[in-house]
PDB file of C-alpha atoms and ligand atoms in Angstrom:
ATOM      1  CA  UNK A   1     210.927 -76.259 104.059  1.00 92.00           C
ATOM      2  CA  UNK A   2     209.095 -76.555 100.436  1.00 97.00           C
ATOM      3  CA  UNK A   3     211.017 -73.547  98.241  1.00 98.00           C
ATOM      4  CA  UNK A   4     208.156 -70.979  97.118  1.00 98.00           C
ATOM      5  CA  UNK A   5     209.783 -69.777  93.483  1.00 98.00           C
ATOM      6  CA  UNK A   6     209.178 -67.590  91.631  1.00 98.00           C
ATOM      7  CA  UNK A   7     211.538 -68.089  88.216  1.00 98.00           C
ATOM      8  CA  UNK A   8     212.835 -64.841  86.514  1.00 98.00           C
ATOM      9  CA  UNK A   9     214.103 -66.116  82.570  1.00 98.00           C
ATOM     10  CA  UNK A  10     214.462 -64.260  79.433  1.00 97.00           C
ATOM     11  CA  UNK A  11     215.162 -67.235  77.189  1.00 96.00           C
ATOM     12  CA  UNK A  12     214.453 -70.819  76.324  1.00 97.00           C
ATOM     13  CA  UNK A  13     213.946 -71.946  79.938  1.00 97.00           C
ATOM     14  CA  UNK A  14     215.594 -75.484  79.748  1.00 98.00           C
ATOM     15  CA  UNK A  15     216.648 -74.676  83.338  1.00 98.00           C
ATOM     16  CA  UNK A  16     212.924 -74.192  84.134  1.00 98.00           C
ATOM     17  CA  UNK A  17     212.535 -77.794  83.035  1.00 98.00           C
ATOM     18  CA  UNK A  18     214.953 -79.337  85.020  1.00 98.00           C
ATOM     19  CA  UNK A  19     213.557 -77.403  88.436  1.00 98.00           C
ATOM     20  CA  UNK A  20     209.860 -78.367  87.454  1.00 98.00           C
ATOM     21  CA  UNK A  21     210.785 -81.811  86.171  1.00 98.00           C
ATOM     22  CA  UNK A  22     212.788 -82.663  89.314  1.00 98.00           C
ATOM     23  CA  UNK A  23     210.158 -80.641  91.772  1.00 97.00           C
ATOM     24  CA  UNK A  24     207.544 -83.273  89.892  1.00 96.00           C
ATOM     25  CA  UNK A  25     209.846 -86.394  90.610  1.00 96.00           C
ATOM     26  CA  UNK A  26     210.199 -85.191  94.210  1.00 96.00           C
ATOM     27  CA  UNK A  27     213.628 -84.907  94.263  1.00 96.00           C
ATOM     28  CA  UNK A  28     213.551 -81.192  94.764  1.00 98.00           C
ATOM     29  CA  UNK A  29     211.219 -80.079  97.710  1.00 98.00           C
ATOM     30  CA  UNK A  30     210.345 -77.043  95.754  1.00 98.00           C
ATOM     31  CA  UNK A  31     206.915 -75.281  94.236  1.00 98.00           C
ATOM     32  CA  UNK A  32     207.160 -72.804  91.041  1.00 98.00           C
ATOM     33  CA  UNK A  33     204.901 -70.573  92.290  1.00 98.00           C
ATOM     34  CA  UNK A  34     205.438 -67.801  89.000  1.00 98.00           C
ATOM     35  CA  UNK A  35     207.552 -67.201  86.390  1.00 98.00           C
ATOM     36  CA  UNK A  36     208.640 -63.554  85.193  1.00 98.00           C
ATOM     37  CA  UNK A  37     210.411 -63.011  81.906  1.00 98.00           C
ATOM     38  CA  UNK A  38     211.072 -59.000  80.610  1.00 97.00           C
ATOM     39  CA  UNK A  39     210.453 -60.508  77.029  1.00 97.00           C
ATOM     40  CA  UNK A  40     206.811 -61.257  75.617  1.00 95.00           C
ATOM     41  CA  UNK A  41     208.167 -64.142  73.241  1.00 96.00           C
ATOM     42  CA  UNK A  42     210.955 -65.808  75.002  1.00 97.00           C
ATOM     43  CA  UNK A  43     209.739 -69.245  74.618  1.00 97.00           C
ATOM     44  CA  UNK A  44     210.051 -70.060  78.756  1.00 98.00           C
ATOM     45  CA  UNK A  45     206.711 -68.476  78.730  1.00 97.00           C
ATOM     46  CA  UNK A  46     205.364 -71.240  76.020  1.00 97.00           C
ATOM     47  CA  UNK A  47     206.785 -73.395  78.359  1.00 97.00           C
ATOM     48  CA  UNK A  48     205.271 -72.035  82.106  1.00 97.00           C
ATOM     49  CA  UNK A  49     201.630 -72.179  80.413  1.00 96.00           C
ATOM     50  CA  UNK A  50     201.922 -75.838  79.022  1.00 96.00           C
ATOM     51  CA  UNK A  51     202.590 -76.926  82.838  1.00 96.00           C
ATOM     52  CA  UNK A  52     200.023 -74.241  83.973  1.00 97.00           C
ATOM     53  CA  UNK A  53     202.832 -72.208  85.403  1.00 98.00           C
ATOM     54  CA  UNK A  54     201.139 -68.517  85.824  1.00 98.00           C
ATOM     55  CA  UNK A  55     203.432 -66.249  83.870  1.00 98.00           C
ATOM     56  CA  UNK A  56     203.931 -62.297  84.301  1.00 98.00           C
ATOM     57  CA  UNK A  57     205.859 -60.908  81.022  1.00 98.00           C
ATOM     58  CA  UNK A  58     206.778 -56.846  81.150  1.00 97.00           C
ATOM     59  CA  UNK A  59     209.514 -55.099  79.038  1.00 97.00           C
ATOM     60  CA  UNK A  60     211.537 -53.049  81.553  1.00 96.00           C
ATOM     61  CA  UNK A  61     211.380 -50.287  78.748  1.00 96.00           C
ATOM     62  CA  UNK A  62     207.787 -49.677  79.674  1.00 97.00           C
ATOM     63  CA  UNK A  63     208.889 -48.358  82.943  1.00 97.00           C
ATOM     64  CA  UNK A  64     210.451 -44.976  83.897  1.00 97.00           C
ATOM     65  CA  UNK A  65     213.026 -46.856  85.586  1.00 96.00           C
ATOM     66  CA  UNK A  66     214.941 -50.080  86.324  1.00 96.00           C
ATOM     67  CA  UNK A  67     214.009 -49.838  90.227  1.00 96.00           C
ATOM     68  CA  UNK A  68     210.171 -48.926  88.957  1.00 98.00           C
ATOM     69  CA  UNK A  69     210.361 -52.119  86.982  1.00 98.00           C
ATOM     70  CA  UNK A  70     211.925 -54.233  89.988  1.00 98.00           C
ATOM     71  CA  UNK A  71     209.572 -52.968  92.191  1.00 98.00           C
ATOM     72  CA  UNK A  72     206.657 -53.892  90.285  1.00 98.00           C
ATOM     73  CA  UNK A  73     208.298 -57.449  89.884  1.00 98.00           C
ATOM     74  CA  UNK A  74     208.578 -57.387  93.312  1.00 98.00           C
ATOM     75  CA  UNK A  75     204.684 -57.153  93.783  1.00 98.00           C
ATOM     76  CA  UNK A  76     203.874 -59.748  91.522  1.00 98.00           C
ATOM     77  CA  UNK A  77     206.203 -62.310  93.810  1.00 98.00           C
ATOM     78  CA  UNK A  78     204.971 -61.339  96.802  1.00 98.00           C
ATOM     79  CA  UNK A  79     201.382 -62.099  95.475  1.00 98.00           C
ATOM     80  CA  UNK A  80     202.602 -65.385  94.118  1.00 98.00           C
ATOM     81  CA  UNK A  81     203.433 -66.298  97.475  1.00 98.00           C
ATOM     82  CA  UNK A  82     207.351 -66.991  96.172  1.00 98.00           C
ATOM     83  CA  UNK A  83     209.926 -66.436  99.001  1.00 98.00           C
ATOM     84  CA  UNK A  84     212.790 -68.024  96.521  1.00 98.00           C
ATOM     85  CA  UNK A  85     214.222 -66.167  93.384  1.00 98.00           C
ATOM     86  CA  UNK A  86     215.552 -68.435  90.698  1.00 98.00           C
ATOM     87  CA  UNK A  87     217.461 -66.754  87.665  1.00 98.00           C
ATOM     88  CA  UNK A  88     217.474 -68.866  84.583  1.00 98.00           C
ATOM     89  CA  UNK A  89     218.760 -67.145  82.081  1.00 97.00           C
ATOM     90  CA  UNK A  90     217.581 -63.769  83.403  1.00 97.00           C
ATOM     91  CA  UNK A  91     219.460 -60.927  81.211  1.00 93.00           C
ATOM     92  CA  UNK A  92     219.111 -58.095  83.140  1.00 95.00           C
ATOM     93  CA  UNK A  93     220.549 -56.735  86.191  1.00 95.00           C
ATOM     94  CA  UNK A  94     218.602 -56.916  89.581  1.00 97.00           C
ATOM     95  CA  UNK A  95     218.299 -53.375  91.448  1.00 97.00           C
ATOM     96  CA  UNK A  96     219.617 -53.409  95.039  1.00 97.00           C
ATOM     97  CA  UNK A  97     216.049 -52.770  96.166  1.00 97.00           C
ATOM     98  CA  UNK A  98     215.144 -55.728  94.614  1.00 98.00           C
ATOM     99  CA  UNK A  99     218.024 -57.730  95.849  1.00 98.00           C
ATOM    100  CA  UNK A 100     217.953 -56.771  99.307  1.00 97.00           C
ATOM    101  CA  UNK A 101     214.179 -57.996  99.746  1.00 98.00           C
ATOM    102  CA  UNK A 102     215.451 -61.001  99.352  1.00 98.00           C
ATOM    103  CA  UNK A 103     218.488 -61.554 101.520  1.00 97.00           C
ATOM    104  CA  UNK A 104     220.103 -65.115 100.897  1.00 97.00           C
ATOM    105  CA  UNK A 105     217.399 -66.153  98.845  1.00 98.00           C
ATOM    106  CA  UNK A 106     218.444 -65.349  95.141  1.00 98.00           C
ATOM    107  CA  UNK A 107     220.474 -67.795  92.829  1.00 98.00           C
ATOM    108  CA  UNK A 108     221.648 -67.497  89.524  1.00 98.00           C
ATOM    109  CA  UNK A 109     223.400 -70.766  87.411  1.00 98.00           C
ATOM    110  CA  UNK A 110     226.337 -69.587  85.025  1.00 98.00           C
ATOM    111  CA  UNK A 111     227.630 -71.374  82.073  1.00 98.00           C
ATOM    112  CA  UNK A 112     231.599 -71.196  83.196  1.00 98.00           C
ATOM    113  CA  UNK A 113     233.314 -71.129  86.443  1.00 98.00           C
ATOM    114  CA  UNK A 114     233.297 -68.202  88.056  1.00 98.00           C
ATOM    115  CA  UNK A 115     235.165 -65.678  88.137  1.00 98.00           C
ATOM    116  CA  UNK A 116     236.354 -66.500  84.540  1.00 98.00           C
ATOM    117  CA  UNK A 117     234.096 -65.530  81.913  1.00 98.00           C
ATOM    118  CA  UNK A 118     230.774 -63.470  83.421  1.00 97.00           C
ATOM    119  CA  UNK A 119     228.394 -62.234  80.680  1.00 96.00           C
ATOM    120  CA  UNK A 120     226.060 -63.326  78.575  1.00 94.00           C
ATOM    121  CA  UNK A 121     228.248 -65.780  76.583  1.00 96.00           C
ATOM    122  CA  UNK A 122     230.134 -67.833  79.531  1.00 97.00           C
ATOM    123  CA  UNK A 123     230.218 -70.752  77.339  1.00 97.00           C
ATOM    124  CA  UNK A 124     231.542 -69.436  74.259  1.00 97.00           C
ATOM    125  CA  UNK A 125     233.835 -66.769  75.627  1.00 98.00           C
ATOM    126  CA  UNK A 126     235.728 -69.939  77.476  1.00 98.00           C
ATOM    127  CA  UNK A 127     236.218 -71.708  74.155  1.00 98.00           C
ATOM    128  CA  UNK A 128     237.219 -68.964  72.321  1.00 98.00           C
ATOM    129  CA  UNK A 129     239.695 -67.842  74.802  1.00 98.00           C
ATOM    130  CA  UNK A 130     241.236 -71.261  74.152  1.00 98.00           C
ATOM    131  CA  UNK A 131     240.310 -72.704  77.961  1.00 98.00           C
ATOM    132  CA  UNK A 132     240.882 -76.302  78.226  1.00 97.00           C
ATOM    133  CA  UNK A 133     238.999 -76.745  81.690  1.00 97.00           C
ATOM    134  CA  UNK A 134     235.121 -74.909  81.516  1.00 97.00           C
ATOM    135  CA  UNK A 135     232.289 -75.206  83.591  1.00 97.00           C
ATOM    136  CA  UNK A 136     229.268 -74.289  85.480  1.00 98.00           C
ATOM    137  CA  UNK A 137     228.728 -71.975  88.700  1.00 98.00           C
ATOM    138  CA  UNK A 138     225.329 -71.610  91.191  1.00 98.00           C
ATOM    139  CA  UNK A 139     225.919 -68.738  93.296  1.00 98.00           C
ATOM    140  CA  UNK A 140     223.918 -66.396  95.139  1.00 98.00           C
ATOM    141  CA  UNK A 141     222.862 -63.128  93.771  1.00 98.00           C
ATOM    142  CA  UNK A 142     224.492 -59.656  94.397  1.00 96.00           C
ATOM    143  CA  UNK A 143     224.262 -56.010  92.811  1.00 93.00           C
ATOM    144  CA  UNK A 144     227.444 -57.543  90.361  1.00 94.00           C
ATOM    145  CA  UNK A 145     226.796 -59.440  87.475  1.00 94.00           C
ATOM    146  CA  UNK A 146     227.636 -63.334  87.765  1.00 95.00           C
ATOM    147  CA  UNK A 147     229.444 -62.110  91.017  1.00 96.00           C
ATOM    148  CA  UNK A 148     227.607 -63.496  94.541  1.00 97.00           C
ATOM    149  CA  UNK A 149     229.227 -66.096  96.545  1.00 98.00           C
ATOM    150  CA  UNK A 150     229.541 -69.473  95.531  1.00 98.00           C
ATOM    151  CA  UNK A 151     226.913 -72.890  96.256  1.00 98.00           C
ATOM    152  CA  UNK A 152     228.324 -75.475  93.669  1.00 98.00           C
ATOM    153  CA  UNK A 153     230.407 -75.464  90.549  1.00 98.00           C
ATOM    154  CA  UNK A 154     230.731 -78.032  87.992  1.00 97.00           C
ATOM    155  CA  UNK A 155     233.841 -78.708  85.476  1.00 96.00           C
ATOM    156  CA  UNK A 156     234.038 -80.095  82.280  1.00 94.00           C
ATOM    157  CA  UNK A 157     237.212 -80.449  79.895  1.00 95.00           C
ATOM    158  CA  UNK A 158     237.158 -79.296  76.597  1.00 96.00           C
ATOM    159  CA  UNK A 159     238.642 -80.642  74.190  1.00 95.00           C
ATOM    160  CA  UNK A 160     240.264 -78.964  71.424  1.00 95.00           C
ATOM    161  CA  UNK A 161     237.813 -80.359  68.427  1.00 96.00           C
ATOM    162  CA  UNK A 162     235.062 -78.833  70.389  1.00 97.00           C
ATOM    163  CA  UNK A 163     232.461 -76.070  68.744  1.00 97.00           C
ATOM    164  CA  UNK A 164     229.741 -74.019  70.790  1.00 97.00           C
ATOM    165  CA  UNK A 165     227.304 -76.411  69.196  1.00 97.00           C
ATOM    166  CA  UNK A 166     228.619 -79.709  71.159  1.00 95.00           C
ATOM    167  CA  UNK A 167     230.018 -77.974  73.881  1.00 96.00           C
ATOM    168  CA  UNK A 168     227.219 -76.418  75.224  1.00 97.00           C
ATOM    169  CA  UNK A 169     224.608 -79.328  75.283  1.00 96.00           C
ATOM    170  CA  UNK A 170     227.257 -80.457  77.822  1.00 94.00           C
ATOM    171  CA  UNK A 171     227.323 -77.274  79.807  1.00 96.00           C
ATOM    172  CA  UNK A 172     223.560 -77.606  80.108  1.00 97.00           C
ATOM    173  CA  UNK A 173     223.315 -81.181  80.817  1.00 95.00           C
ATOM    174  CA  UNK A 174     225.516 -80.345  83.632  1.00 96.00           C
ATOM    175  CA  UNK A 175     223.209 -77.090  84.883  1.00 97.00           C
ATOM    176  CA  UNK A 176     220.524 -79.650  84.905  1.00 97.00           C
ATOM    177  CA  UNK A 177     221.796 -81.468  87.673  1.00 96.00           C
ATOM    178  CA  UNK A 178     223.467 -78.979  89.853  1.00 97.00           C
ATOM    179  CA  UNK A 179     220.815 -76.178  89.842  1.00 98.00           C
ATOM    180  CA  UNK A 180     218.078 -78.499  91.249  1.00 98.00           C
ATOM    181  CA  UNK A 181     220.927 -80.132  93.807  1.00 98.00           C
ATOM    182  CA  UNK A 182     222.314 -76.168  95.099  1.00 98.00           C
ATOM    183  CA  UNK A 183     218.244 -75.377  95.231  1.00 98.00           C
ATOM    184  CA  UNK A 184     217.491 -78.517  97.207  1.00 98.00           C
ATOM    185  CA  UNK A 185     220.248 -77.636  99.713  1.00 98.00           C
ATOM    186  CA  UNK A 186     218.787 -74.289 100.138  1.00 98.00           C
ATOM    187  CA  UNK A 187     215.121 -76.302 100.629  1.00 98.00           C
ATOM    188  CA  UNK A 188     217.076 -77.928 103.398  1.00 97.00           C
ATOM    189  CA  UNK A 189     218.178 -74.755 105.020  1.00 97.00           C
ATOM    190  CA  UNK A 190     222.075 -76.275 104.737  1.00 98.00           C
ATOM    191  CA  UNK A 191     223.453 -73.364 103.039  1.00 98.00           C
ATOM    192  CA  UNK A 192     225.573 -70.644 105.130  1.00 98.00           C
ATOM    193  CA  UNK A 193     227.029 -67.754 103.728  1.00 98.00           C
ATOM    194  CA  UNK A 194     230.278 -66.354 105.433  1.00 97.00           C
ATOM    195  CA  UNK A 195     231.341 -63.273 102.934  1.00 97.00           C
ATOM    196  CA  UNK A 196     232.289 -64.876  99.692  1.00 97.00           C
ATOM    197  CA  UNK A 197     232.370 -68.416 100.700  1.00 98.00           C
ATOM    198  CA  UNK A 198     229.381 -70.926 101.188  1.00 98.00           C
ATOM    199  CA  UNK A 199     229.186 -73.619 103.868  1.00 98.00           C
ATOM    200  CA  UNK A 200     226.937 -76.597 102.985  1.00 98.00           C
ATOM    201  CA  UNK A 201     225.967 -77.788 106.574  1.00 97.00           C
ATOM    202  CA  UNK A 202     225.827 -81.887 106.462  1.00 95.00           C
ATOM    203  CA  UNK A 203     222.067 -83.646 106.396  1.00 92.00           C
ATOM    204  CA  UNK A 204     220.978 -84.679 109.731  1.00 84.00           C
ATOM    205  CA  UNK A 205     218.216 -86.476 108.152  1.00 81.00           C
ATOM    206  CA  UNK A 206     218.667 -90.424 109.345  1.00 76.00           C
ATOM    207  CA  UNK A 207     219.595 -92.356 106.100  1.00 69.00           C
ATOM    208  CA  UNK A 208     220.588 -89.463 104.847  1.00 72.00           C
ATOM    209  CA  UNK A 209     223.739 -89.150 101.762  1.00 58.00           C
ATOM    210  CA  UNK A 210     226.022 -86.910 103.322  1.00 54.00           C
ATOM    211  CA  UNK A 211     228.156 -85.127 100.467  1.00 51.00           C
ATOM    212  CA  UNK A 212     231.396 -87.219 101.101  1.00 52.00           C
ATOM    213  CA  UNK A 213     229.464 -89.962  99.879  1.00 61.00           C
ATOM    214  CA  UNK A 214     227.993 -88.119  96.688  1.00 74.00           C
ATOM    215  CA  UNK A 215     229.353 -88.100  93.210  1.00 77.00           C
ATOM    216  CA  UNK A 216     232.255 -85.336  93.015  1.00 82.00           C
ATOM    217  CA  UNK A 217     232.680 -87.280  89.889  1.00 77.00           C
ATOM    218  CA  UNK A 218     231.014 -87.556  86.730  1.00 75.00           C
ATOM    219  CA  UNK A 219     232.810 -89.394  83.928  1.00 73.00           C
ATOM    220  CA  UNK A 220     235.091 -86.416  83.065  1.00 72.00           C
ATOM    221  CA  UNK A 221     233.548 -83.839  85.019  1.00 81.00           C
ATOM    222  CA  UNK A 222     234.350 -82.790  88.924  1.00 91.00           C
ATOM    223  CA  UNK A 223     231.522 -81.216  91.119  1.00 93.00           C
ATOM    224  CA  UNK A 224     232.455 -79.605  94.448  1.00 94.00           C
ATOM    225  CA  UNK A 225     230.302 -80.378  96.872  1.00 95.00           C
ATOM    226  CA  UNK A 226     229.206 -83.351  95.560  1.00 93.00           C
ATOM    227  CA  UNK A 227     226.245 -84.008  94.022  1.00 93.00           C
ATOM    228  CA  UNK A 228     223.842 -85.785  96.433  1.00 92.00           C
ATOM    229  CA  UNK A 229     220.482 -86.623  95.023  1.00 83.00           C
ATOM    230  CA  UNK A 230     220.940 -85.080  91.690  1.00 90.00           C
TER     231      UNK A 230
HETATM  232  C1  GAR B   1     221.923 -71.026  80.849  1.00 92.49           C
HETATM  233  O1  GAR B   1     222.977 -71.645  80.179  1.00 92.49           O
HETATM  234  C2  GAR B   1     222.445 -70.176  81.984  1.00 92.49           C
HETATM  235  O2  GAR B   1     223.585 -70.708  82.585  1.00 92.49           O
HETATM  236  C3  GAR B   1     222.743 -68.875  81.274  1.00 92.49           C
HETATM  237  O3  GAR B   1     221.656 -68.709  80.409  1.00 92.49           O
HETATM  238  C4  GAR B   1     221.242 -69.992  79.939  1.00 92.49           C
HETATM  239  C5  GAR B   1     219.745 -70.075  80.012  1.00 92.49           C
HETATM  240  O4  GAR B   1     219.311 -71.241  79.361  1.00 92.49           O
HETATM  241  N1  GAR B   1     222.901 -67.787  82.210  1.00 92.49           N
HETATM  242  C6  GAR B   1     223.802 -66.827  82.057  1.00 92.49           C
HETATM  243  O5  GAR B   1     224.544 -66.739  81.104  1.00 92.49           O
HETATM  244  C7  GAR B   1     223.872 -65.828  83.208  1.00 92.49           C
HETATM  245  N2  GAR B   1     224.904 -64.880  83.012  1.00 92.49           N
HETATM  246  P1  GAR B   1     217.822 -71.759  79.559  1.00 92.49           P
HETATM  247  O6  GAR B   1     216.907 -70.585  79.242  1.00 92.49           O
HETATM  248  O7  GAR B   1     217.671 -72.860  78.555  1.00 92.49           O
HETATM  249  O8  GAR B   1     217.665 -72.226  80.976  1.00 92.49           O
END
């Protein structure tokens, strides 16, 4: 069933551009119904109005409280008709209010694998710890950071001449294909979550590319499940 979104970003929104980009091409059955940023000039917003995205910007400061602040998030996706939360870059923590009106139905894209490296500098924290295997992680959303079970992960090597600057155009290239393939899945109502772990059900469609015949790999880099469409 076509994935109502609503986006909720705090930064450049490349991720944004991928979902909308492959929603367009019809390879993601999705619609961005609204995107929600807590900052007035993160340029995602720049973005949502060139493709006549509607766009809802609030500093949580303005609120007496986080949950206040969720909650009035809350109203804005409910009248944007969004039943889908995508974080993209999203910088603050999500209440448990807020989390549990959504059960199974917020996803968050990480720039390492996960458990290694949560935060706001995934990408950078694995290089300068010296990793020589990073990566990226879609995983649904609980009340701990970068924490929810597990839809997709990505690797990619790095290699030891590597700087933040050529590693992470990498990183993203990778979010940009597994983000639209873990929200597709959803779309297709294939995702089960047991506890921590993730089941991707196989596609009954006829003619359909089950994941044993997708890419798991890409040049250098593995993806588990496969990447189908994406
Ligand atoms: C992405 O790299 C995403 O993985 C990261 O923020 C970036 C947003 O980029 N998210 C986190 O670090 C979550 N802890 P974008 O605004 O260009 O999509």
């Amino acid at each position: 069933m076509t994935l109502q979104i609503a986006v909720l970003a705090s930064g450049t929104g490349s991720n944004v551009s991928a979902i909308l980009d492959a929603s367009e091409e019809g390879r993601l059955d999705a619609r961005v119904r609204i995107i929600l940023s807590n900052k007035s000039d993160a340029p995602v917003l720049e973005k949502a109005r060139k493709r006549d995205i509607p766009v809802w910007s609030r500093s949580h400061r303005d609120f007496v409280s986080r949950e206040e602040f969720d909650k009035a998030m809350l109203t804005v996706i409910r009248n944007a008709g969004a039943d889908t939360v995508v974080l993209a870059g999203y910088t603050l923590l999500l209440s448990s209010m807020f989390i549990q009106a959504f059960p199974g139905r917020i996803l968050n894209i990480h720039p390492s694998l996960l458990p290694s490296f949560p935060g706001v500098r995934g990408g950078g924290d694995a290089l300068a710890y010296g990793a020589r295997i990073t990566g990226v992680t879609v995983h649904f959303v609980d009340e701990v950071m970068d924490n929810g079970p597990v839809i997709i992960q990505a690797a990619a090597p790095i290699n030891s001449s590597d700087t933040l600057e050529n590693l992470m155009p990498r990183i993203h290239s990778l979010e940009y294909r597994i983000y639209p393939q873990a929200l597709q899945w959803l779309a297709q109502d294939r995702l089960r979550i047991s506890g921590r772990r993730v089941t991707l059900l196989p596609d009954k469609r006829p003619h359909a590319s089950s994941a044993s015949q997708g890419q798991s790999l890409l040049g250098p880099w593995l993806v588990s499940p496969s990447l189908e469409t994406f």
